[in-house]
Amino acid sequence: MRWIALLASVFVVSSVAAQNAYVTEITQWRADHEKQLRSEDDWLTVAGLFWLKPGVNTVGSGGHYDVELTKSFPSGKFGEITLSEHGVVLALAPGVKALAGDVPVSAMTGEQVLPPIELKPDDPGPPTKIKVGSQSFYVIKRGDKLGIRLKDNKNPARLNFKGEKWYAIDPRFKVTATLEAYPEPKPVKVPNVLGGEFDYKSPGILRFTIDGKQLSLMPVIEDDHLFIIFRDPTSKTTTYGAGRFLYAPMPKDGKVELDFNKAENPPCAFTEFATCPLPPQGNRLDVAVPAGEKRNH
């Protein structure tokens, strides 16, 4: 009987070691996630969103400009952004110097007035980024609307951020889902906070079990992974009200690992100027998932 006891003790030690390794892995993942969130040009730096009107849109600080830079830019006019059927261009005001990408730009060289700078939007991307001091901005395209997303690395939201809040790590919420695949990825519409929709493709439906209850979620394909926008009963109490995001690896042999300990808040939880997707109708779970990121306030 000793060998049975020995085998049992080895199993227990092995299980504890595996659980400790998992906790270490998730703890490090969360630390890396917050480090990225706090970094330059991430979501905590987003300081404004200005939808462009056809024609001239003024840009500056300290006045009634169409695109209002933050106070870290000296008071005055920065330039003019013109939206036409040909696209979006920026003409800098005299004396203003900036970077277009990493290239220095100004209104003129010597006595020669330079042509306006073409601002390419983020869709299809990459966008043309204009940088001045701690600030940067670029054009975003959402449906038929074009806007300016403003970022400032000195944004108070970034400087005063107290840190993310998380549930205790719980291995119960790391589950294996089965992908009920479509013959081909299917185009789907996903609602967003602007009242519009984003176009994605979905590979199928994920089916899995939590606390003995059969559940399903529709993932969409984003780059080389699956992207899941979901809501659950905790959205009314302890997690972000509009829902959370979960990323997962692409299916392997029809299986997908879903780790809700990595469920994260969308950008809209950190800035009012994001354009987040919302959970599709079928992604509203009726079972609470007290795992992953909590509300920050």
Short mmCIF file of C-alpha atoms in Angstrom, two decimals:
data_model
loop_
_atom_site.label_atom_id
_atom_site.label_comp_id
_atom_site.label_asym_id
_atom_site.label_seq_id
_atom_site.Cartn_x
_atom_site.Cartn_y
_atom_site.Cartn_z
CA MET A 1 0.00 0.00 0.00
CA ARG A 2 3.00 2.28 0.45
CA TRP A 3 3.39 2.69 -3.29
CA ILE A 4 -0.24 3.88 -3.53
CA ALA A 5 0.37 6.48 -0.81
CA LEU A 6 3.61 7.51 -2.50
CA LEU A 7 1.88 7.80 -5.86
CA ALA A 8 -0.90 9.90 -4.31
CA SER A 9 1.59 12.24 -2.65
CA VAL A 10 3.48 12.67 -5.92
CA PHE A 11 0.20 13.50 -7.65
CA VAL A 12 -0.68 16.10 -5.00
CA VAL A 13 2.76 17.72 -5.18
CA SER A 14 2.58 17.76 -8.97
CA SER A 15 -0.90 19.32 -8.92
CA VAL A 16 0.15 22.01 -6.44
CA ALA A 17 3.23 22.80 -8.53
CA ALA A 18 1.12 23.10 -11.67
CA GLN A 19 -1.37 25.39 -9.92
CA ASN A 20 1.43 27.57 -8.54
CA ALA A 21 2.95 27.83 -12.01
CA TYR A 22 -0.43 28.84 -13.43
CA VAL A 23 -0.92 31.55 -10.78
CA THR A 24 2.57 32.86 -11.53
CA GLU A 25 1.79 32.91 -15.26
CA ILE A 26 -1.46 34.86 -14.86
CA THR A 27 0.07 37.25 -12.32
CA GLN A 28 2.85 38.07 -14.79
CA TRP A 29 0.34 38.41 -17.64
CA ARG A 30 -1.65 40.93 -15.62
CA ALA A 31 1.48 42.90 -14.71
CA ASP A 32 2.47 43.04 -18.38
CA HIS A 33 -1.07 44.08 -19.32
CA GLU A 34 -1.00 47.04 -16.92
CA LYS A 35 2.51 48.00 -18.00
CA GLN A 36 1.28 48.21 -21.59
CA LEU A 37 -1.79 50.22 -20.56
CA ARG A 38 0.42 52.72 -18.73
CA SER A 39 2.84 53.07 -21.66
CA GLU A 40 3.14 56.00 -24.04
CA ASP A 41 0.45 56.24 -26.73
CA ASP A 42 -1.76 53.60 -25.13
CA TRP A 43 -5.39 54.08 -24.10
CA LEU A 44 -4.71 56.14 -20.97
CA THR A 45 -3.20 58.83 -23.20
CA VAL A 46 -6.33 59.31 -25.35
CA ALA A 47 -7.42 62.89 -24.63
CA GLY A 48 -9.94 63.75 -27.33
CA LEU A 49 -11.99 62.71 -30.34
CA PHE A 50 -13.13 65.29 -32.88
CA TRP A 51 -15.33 64.38 -35.84
CA LEU A 52 -14.35 66.28 -38.96
CA LYS A 53 -16.81 68.34 -40.97
CA PRO A 54 -16.40 68.82 -44.72
CA GLY A 55 -14.10 71.71 -45.50
CA VAL A 56 -11.74 73.43 -43.10
CA ASN A 57 -11.36 72.31 -39.47
CA THR A 58 -9.17 74.55 -37.32
CA VAL A 59 -6.63 73.02 -34.91
CA GLY A 60 -5.16 74.74 -31.87
CA SER A 61 -5.14 75.24 -28.13
CA GLY A 62 -6.68 77.77 -25.77
CA GLY A 63 -9.43 78.94 -28.11
CA HIS A 64 -12.53 77.87 -29.96
CA TYR A 65 -10.89 75.47 -32.37
CA ASP A 66 -12.63 72.57 -34.10
CA VAL A 67 -9.84 70.28 -32.91
CA GLU A 68 -8.73 71.46 -29.47
CA LEU A 69 -5.26 70.37 -28.40
CA THR A 70 -4.51 69.98 -24.69
CA LYS A 71 -2.84 72.68 -22.63
CA SER A 72 0.58 71.11 -23.10
CA PHE A 73 0.56 72.80 -26.53
CA PRO A 74 1.18 76.58 -26.27
CA SER A 75 -2.00 78.62 -26.71
CA GLY A 76 -2.64 79.48 -30.33
CA LYS A 77 -3.33 78.04 -33.75
CA PHE A 78 -1.61 74.83 -34.80
CA GLY A 79 -3.02 74.60 -38.32
CA GLU A 80 -6.00 73.60 -40.41
CA ILE A 81 -7.28 70.17 -41.39
CA THR A 82 -9.27 70.07 -44.60
CA LEU A 83 -11.69 67.24 -45.37
CA SER A 84 -12.67 66.86 -49.01
CA GLU A 85 -13.70 64.14 -51.42
CA HIS A 86 -10.00 63.64 -52.09
CA GLY A 87 -9.12 62.87 -48.46
CA VAL A 88 -7.76 64.70 -45.43
CA VAL A 89 -4.82 67.13 -45.42
CA LEU A 90 -3.13 69.24 -42.74
CA ALA A 91 -1.68 72.71 -43.31
CA LEU A 92 0.46 73.90 -40.41
CA ALA A 93 0.23 77.47 -39.16
CA PRO A 94 3.30 79.69 -39.70
CA GLY A 95 6.02 79.00 -37.16
CA VAL A 96 4.62 75.63 -36.07
CA LYS A 97 6.97 72.65 -36.16
CA ALA A 98 5.89 69.06 -35.74
CA LEU A 99 6.65 65.49 -36.80
CA ALA A 100 4.74 63.55 -39.43
CA GLY A 101 5.66 60.06 -38.37
CA ASP A 102 9.34 60.62 -37.61
CA VAL A 103 9.84 63.29 -40.29
CA PRO A 104 10.13 66.94 -39.15
CA VAL A 105 7.57 69.20 -40.86
CA SER A 106 6.76 72.90 -40.79
CA ALA A 107 4.70 75.43 -42.73
CA MET A 108 7.59 76.56 -44.88
CA THR A 109 11.24 76.13 -45.73
CA GLY A 110 12.94 79.47 -46.09
CA GLU A 111 10.55 81.50 -48.23
CA GLN A 112 8.87 78.44 -49.76
CA VAL A 113 5.42 77.50 -48.47
CA LEU A 114 5.20 73.73 -48.15
CA PRO A 115 2.18 71.78 -49.45
CA PRO A 116 -0.36 70.37 -46.97
CA ILE A 117 0.40 67.00 -45.39
CA GLU A 118 -1.82 64.09 -46.41
CA LEU A 119 -3.33 62.40 -43.36
CA LYS A 120 -4.06 58.75 -44.04
CA PRO A 121 -6.71 57.19 -41.75
CA ASP A 122 -6.35 54.14 -39.52
CA ASP A 123 -8.59 52.12 -41.83
CA PRO A 124 -7.02 50.46 -43.75
CA GLY A 125 -3.98 52.01 -42.05
CA PRO A 126 -1.41 52.63 -40.90
CA PRO A 127 -2.47 56.21 -40.11
CA THR A 128 -0.28 59.28 -40.54
CA LYS A 129 0.62 60.38 -37.01
CA ILE A 130 1.31 64.03 -36.29
CA LYS A 131 3.40 64.65 -33.17
CA VAL A 132 4.05 67.87 -31.29
CA GLY A 133 5.60 67.75 -27.84
CA SER A 134 3.83 65.18 -25.67
CA GLN A 135 0.81 65.12 -28.00
CA SER A 136 -0.02 63.26 -31.17
CA PHE A 137 -3.07 62.86 -33.35
CA TYR A 138 -4.25 60.92 -36.37
CA VAL A 139 -7.35 60.30 -38.44
CA ILE A 140 -9.70 57.45 -37.56
CA LYS A 141 -12.38 56.12 -39.90
CA ARG A 142 -15.60 54.74 -38.43
CA GLY A 143 -18.20 53.87 -41.02
CA ASP A 144 -18.60 56.96 -43.20
CA LYS A 145 -17.23 59.29 -40.49
CA LEU A 146 -13.68 60.60 -40.17
CA GLY A 147 -12.35 62.00 -36.92
CA ILE A 148 -9.19 63.08 -35.16
CA ARG A 149 -8.02 60.95 -32.24
CA LEU A 150 -5.88 63.02 -29.91
CA LYS A 151 -3.36 61.53 -27.49
CA ASP A 152 -1.23 63.20 -24.84
CA ASN A 153 1.40 61.32 -22.87
CA LYS A 154 0.86 63.90 -20.11
CA ASN A 155 -2.86 63.16 -19.98
CA PRO A 156 -4.07 63.27 -16.33
CA ALA A 157 -5.81 59.91 -16.83
CA ARG A 158 -2.38 58.38 -17.40
CA LEU A 159 -0.46 60.34 -14.79
CA ASN A 160 -3.04 59.69 -12.07
CA PHE A 161 -3.93 56.08 -12.90
CA LYS A 162 -4.23 53.98 -9.74
CA GLY A 163 -3.91 50.59 -11.39
CA GLU A 164 -6.16 47.82 -12.65
CA LYS A 165 -8.33 45.74 -10.33
CA TRP A 166 -8.69 41.98 -10.75
CA TYR A 167 -10.54 39.05 -9.27
CA ALA A 168 -8.43 36.45 -7.48
CA ILE A 169 -7.07 33.93 -9.96
CA ASP A 170 -9.42 30.95 -10.18
CA PRO A 171 -8.50 27.92 -12.35
CA ARG A 172 -12.22 27.05 -12.62
CA PHE A 173 -12.55 29.79 -15.19
CA LYS A 174 -9.94 28.37 -17.52
CA VAL A 175 -12.00 26.12 -19.77
CA THR A 176 -11.68 24.26 -23.04
CA ALA A 177 -14.30 25.15 -25.63
CA THR A 178 -15.32 23.25 -28.73
CA LEU A 179 -15.62 25.30 -31.91
CA GLU A 180 -18.76 24.54 -33.88
CA ALA A 181 -17.23 25.81 -37.09
CA TYR A 182 -18.95 27.34 -40.07
CA PRO A 183 -17.96 25.91 -43.49
CA GLU A 184 -16.19 29.23 -44.06
CA PRO A 185 -15.72 32.24 -41.74
CA LYS A 186 -18.98 34.18 -41.87
CA PRO A 187 -19.25 37.99 -42.14
CA VAL A 188 -20.93 39.39 -39.02
CA LYS A 189 -21.94 42.83 -37.77
CA VAL A 190 -20.85 43.82 -34.26
CA PRO A 191 -22.46 46.88 -32.62
CA ASN A 192 -20.33 49.71 -31.27
CA VAL A 193 -20.71 52.59 -28.81
CA LEU A 194 -21.22 55.07 -31.66
CA GLY A 195 -24.50 53.42 -32.58
CA GLY A 196 -22.93 51.90 -35.68
CA GLU A 197 -21.46 48.52 -36.48
CA PHE A 198 -18.06 47.00 -37.14
CA ASP A 199 -17.55 44.33 -39.79
CA TYR A 200 -15.84 41.15 -38.66
CA LYS A 201 -15.68 37.51 -39.66
CA SER A 202 -16.62 34.72 -37.27
CA PRO A 203 -15.28 31.16 -37.57
CA GLY A 204 -18.25 29.64 -35.71
CA ILE A 205 -19.68 29.23 -32.22
CA LEU A 206 -17.69 28.27 -29.12
CA ARG A 207 -19.43 25.85 -26.76
CA PHE A 208 -18.16 25.23 -23.23
CA THR A 209 -19.24 24.55 -19.65
CA ILE A 210 -18.97 26.64 -16.49
CA ASP A 211 -20.32 25.31 -13.19
CA GLY A 212 -22.11 22.53 -15.05
CA LYS A 213 -24.00 24.90 -17.35
CA GLN A 214 -23.64 24.71 -21.13
CA LEU A 215 -22.71 28.11 -22.57
CA SER A 216 -21.82 29.52 -25.97
CA LEU A 217 -20.06 32.59 -27.36
CA MET A 218 -19.47 33.87 -30.87
CA PRO A 219 -15.83 34.82 -31.46
CA VAL A 220 -14.59 36.96 -34.31
CA ILE A 221 -11.24 36.81 -36.04
CA GLU A 222 -8.77 39.59 -35.28
CA ASP A 223 -5.30 39.24 -36.76
CA ASP A 224 -4.00 35.80 -35.71
CA HIS A 225 -6.30 35.17 -32.75
CA LEU A 226 -9.93 35.01 -31.68
CA PHE A 227 -11.57 38.07 -30.16
CA ILE A 228 -14.60 37.67 -27.89
CA ILE A 229 -16.77 40.52 -26.59
CA PHE A 230 -19.04 39.29 -23.82
CA ARG A 231 -21.26 40.41 -20.98
CA ASP A 232 -22.36 38.47 -17.89
CA PRO A 233 -24.31 39.20 -14.68
CA THR A 234 -21.21 40.69 -13.01
CA SER A 235 -21.49 43.56 -15.52
CA LYS A 236 -24.29 44.91 -13.31
CA THR A 237 -22.19 44.85 -10.15
CA THR A 238 -18.42 44.39 -10.17
CA THR A 239 -17.24 44.43 -13.79
CA TYR A 240 -17.44 47.04 -16.53
CA GLY A 241 -21.07 47.61 -17.45
CA ALA A 242 -20.75 47.41 -21.22
CA GLY A 243 -18.93 44.08 -21.10
CA ARG A 244 -15.39 42.79 -21.36
CA PHE A 245 -12.94 41.51 -23.95
CA LEU A 246 -11.30 38.10 -24.09
CA TYR A 247 -8.62 37.01 -26.54
CA ALA A 248 -7.95 33.36 -27.30
CA PRO A 249 -5.66 31.38 -29.61
CA MET A 250 -6.98 30.09 -32.90
CA PRO A 251 -8.59 26.64 -32.65
CA LYS A 252 -6.42 23.55 -32.63
CA ASP A 253 -8.18 20.33 -33.62
CA GLY A 254 -11.48 22.10 -33.05
CA LYS A 255 -10.63 23.10 -29.47
CA VAL A 256 -10.03 26.57 -28.01
CA GLU A 257 -8.69 27.45 -24.57
CA LEU A 258 -10.74 30.22 -22.93
CA ASP A 259 -9.09 31.74 -19.87
CA PHE A 260 -11.51 34.17 -18.25
CA ASN A 261 -8.81 35.06 -15.71
CA LYS A 262 -7.49 37.15 -18.62
CA ALA A 263 -10.83 38.83 -19.37
CA GLU A 264 -10.05 42.53 -19.68
CA ASN A 265 -11.81 45.86 -19.75
CA PRO A 266 -12.34 47.51 -23.14
CA PRO A 267 -10.67 50.86 -23.90
CA CYS A 268 -13.98 52.60 -23.14
CA ALA A 269 -13.43 51.75 -19.47
CA PHE A 270 -10.42 54.09 -19.50
CA THR A 271 -11.45 56.88 -21.87
CA GLU A 272 -14.70 58.36 -23.12
CA PHE A 273 -13.05 58.93 -26.50
CA ALA A 274 -12.77 55.28 -27.60
CA THR A 275 -15.08 53.66 -30.17
CA CYS A 276 -15.45 50.21 -28.62
CA PRO A 277 -17.40 47.26 -30.01
CA LEU A 278 -20.20 45.95 -27.81
CA PRO A 279 -21.22 42.35 -27.08
CA PRO A 280 -23.35 40.84 -29.86
CA GLN A 281 -26.79 39.65 -28.75
CA GLY A 282 -25.67 36.03 -28.40
CA ASN A 283 -22.68 36.92 -26.22
CA ARG A 284 -24.64 37.86 -23.11
CA LEU A 285 -24.08 35.02 -20.66
CA ASP A 286 -26.65 34.21 -17.97
CA VAL A 287 -23.99 32.67 -15.71
CA ALA A 288 -21.78 35.00 -13.67
CA VAL A 289 -18.07 34.96 -14.52
CA PRO A 290 -16.33 36.47 -11.48
CA ALA A 291 -12.90 36.24 -13.09
CA GLY A 292 -10.57 38.63 -14.84
CA GLU A 293 -10.66 42.41 -14.61
CA LYS A 294 -13.04 44.37 -12.39
CA ARG A 295 -14.38 47.89 -12.67
CA ASN A 296 -11.78 50.55 -11.95
CA HIS A 297 -14.23 52.86 -10.17
#
